[in-house]
PDB file of C-alpha atoms in Angstrom:
ATOM      1  CA  MET A   5     150.656-105.838  95.234  1.00  0.00           C
ATOM      2  CA  PRO A   6     153.073-103.860  93.033  1.00  0.00           C
ATOM      3  CA  LEU A   7     152.863-104.179  89.274  1.00  0.00           C
ATOM      4  CA  ASP A   8     155.492-106.379  87.670  1.00  0.00           C
ATOM      5  CA  ILE A   9     156.852-106.053  84.127  1.00  0.00           C
ATOM      6  CA  PHE A  10     154.342-108.598  82.789  1.00  0.00           C
ATOM      7  CA  SER A  11     151.406-106.608  84.140  1.00  0.00           C
ATOM      8  CA  LEU A  12     152.823-103.457  82.555  1.00  0.00           C
ATOM      9  CA  ILE A  13     153.188-105.315  79.238  1.00  0.00           C
ATOM     10  CA  GLY A  14     149.537-106.354  79.573  1.00  0.00           C
ATOM     11  CA  PHE A  15     148.482-102.754  80.147  1.00  0.00           C
ATOM     12  CA  VAL A  16     150.314-101.671  76.975  1.00  0.00           C
ATOM     13  CA  GLY A  17     148.489-104.451  75.106  1.00  0.00           C
ATOM     14  CA  THR A  18     145.184-103.264  76.517  1.00  0.00           C
ATOM     15  CA  ALA A  19     145.992 -99.717  75.393  1.00  0.00           C
ATOM     16  CA  CYS A  20     146.714-101.022  71.874  1.00  0.00           C
ATOM     17  CA  ILE A  21     143.384-102.819  71.616  1.00  0.00           C
ATOM     18  CA  ILE A  22     141.400 -99.900  73.048  1.00  0.00           C
ATOM     19  CA  GLY A  23     143.290 -97.498  70.781  1.00  0.00           C
ATOM     20  CA  ALA A  24     142.533 -99.636  67.725  1.00  0.00           C
ATOM     21  CA  TYR A  25     138.851 -99.744  68.614  1.00  0.00           C
ATOM     22  CA  ALA A  26     138.779 -95.972  69.096  1.00  0.00           C
ATOM     23  CA  TYR A  27     140.584 -95.535  65.768  1.00  0.00           C
ATOM     24  CA  LEU A  28     138.012 -97.751  64.017  1.00  0.00           C
ATOM     25  CA  THR A  29     135.164 -95.815  65.604  1.00  0.00           C
ATOM     26  CA  LEU A  30     136.497 -92.293  65.070  1.00  0.00           C
ATOM     27  CA  ASP A  31     138.180 -92.488  61.657  1.00  0.00           C
ATOM     28  CA  ASP A  32     135.961 -92.349  58.582  1.00  0.00           C
ATOM     29  CA  ALA A  33     138.328 -94.526  56.533  1.00  0.00           C
ATOM     30  CA  PRO A  34     140.627 -96.457  58.886  1.00  0.00           C
ATOM     31  CA  ASN A  35     143.774 -97.986  57.451  1.00  0.00           C
ATOM     32  CA  PRO A  36     143.328-101.762  57.846  1.00  0.00           C
ATOM     33  CA  TYR A  37     147.066-102.265  58.413  1.00  0.00           C
ATOM     34  CA  VAL A  38     147.059 -99.822  61.331  1.00  0.00           C
ATOM     35  CA  LEU A  39     143.814-101.230  62.723  1.00  0.00           C
ATOM     36  CA  HIS A  40     144.640-104.932  62.520  1.00  0.00           C
ATOM     37  CA  GLY A  41     148.346-104.479  63.202  1.00  0.00           C
ATOM     38  CA  THR A  42     147.580-102.607  66.416  1.00  0.00           C
ATOM     39  CA  ASN A  43     145.049-105.257  67.426  1.00  0.00           C
ATOM     40  CA  LEU A  44     147.595-108.003  66.740  1.00  0.00           C
ATOM     41  CA  ALA A  45     150.260-106.203  68.759  1.00  0.00           C
ATOM     42  CA  GLY A  46     147.792-105.755  71.623  1.00  0.00           C
ATOM     43  CA  ALA A  47     146.810-109.418  71.550  1.00  0.00           C
ATOM     44  CA  ALA A  48     150.471-110.471  71.535  1.00  0.00           C
ATOM     45  CA  LEU A  49     151.353-108.224  74.480  1.00  0.00           C
ATOM     46  CA  LEU A  50     148.342-109.369  76.461  1.00  0.00           C
ATOM     47  CA  THR A  51     149.238-112.982  75.697  1.00  0.00           C
ATOM     48  CA  ILE A  52     152.721-112.422  77.147  1.00  0.00           C
ATOM     49  CA  SER A  53     151.129-111.057  80.305  1.00  0.00           C
ATOM     50  CA  LEU A  54     148.564-113.853  80.466  1.00  0.00           C
ATOM     51  CA  ILE A  55     151.165-116.594  80.108  1.00  0.00           C
ATOM     52  CA  VAL A  56     152.682-115.377  83.382  1.00  0.00           C
ATOM     53  CA  HIS A  57     149.436-114.366  85.088  1.00  0.00           C
ATOM     54  CA  THR A  58     147.263-117.134  83.699  1.00  0.00           C
ATOM     55  CA  ASN A  59     143.613-116.393  83.107  1.00  0.00           C
ATOM     56  CA  TRP A  60     142.419-119.056  80.676  1.00  0.00           C
ATOM     57  CA  PRO A  61     139.285-117.323  79.364  1.00  0.00           C
ATOM     58  CA  SER A  62     141.274-114.164  78.614  1.00  0.00           C
ATOM     59  CA  LEU A  63     144.095-116.170  77.045  1.00  0.00           C
ATOM     60  CA  VAL A  64     141.613-117.900  74.715  1.00  0.00           C
ATOM     61  CA  LEU A  65     140.059-114.519  73.878  1.00  0.00           C
ATOM     62  CA  GLU A  66     143.474-113.136  72.907  1.00  0.00           C
ATOM     63  CA  GLY A  67     144.083-116.161  70.691  1.00  0.00           C
ATOM     64  CA  PHE A  68     140.876-115.476  68.790  1.00  0.00           C
ATOM     65  CA  TRP A  69     141.671-111.746  68.733  1.00  0.00           C
ATOM     66  CA  ALA A  70     145.041-112.506  67.127  1.00  0.00           C
ATOM     67  CA  VAL A  71     143.522-114.857  64.526  1.00  0.00           C
ATOM     68  CA  ILE A  72     140.937-112.229  63.574  1.00  0.00           C
ATOM     69  CA  ALA A  73     143.635-109.549  63.311  1.00  0.00           C
ATOM     70  CA  ILE A  74     145.818-111.791  61.129  1.00  0.00           C
ATOM     71  CA  THR A  75     142.793-112.549  58.941  1.00  0.00           C
ATOM     72  CA  GLY A  76     142.185-108.810  58.577  1.00  0.00           C
ATOM     73  CA  LEU A  77     145.808-108.193  57.600  1.00  0.00           C
ATOM     74  CA  VAL A  78     145.718-110.982  55.008  1.00  0.00           C
ATOM     75  CA  LYS A  79     142.440-109.664  53.606  1.00  0.00           C
ATOM     76  CA  ALA A  80     143.886-106.142  53.381  1.00  0.00           C
ATOM     77  CA  ALA A  81     146.986-107.447  51.605  1.00  0.00           C
ATOM     78  CA  ARG A  82     144.886-109.406  49.118  1.00  0.00           C
ATOM     79  CA  THR A  83     142.615-106.428  48.478  1.00  0.00           C
ATOM     80  CA  ARG A  84     145.628-104.185  47.951  1.00  0.00           C
ATOM     81  CA  LYS A  85     147.219-106.708  45.568  1.00  0.00           C
ATOM     82  CA  THR A  86     143.984-107.050  43.571  1.00  0.00           C
ATOM     83  CA  ALA A  87     143.593-103.264  43.330  1.00  0.00           C
ATOM     84  CA  SER A  88     147.113-102.854  41.917  1.00  0.00           C
TER      85      SER A  88
END
């Protein structure tokens, strides 16, 4: 079965999430905006793919992944605001 555009979008999302995890692991002081923003982008892209190629457990996982990423971005913004 050839890959369609939605599968390719899902692969880009997967690359974002794996890249963010590698960044967190390899960088001594990761930028929370890069980390959580990349995770949020990955979750969004995977969600687009999963809406077309439905896999409910994975779709729920991406929802939680997005909520955690948004929480991280909000926390980073609050920390930055407090530090100013």
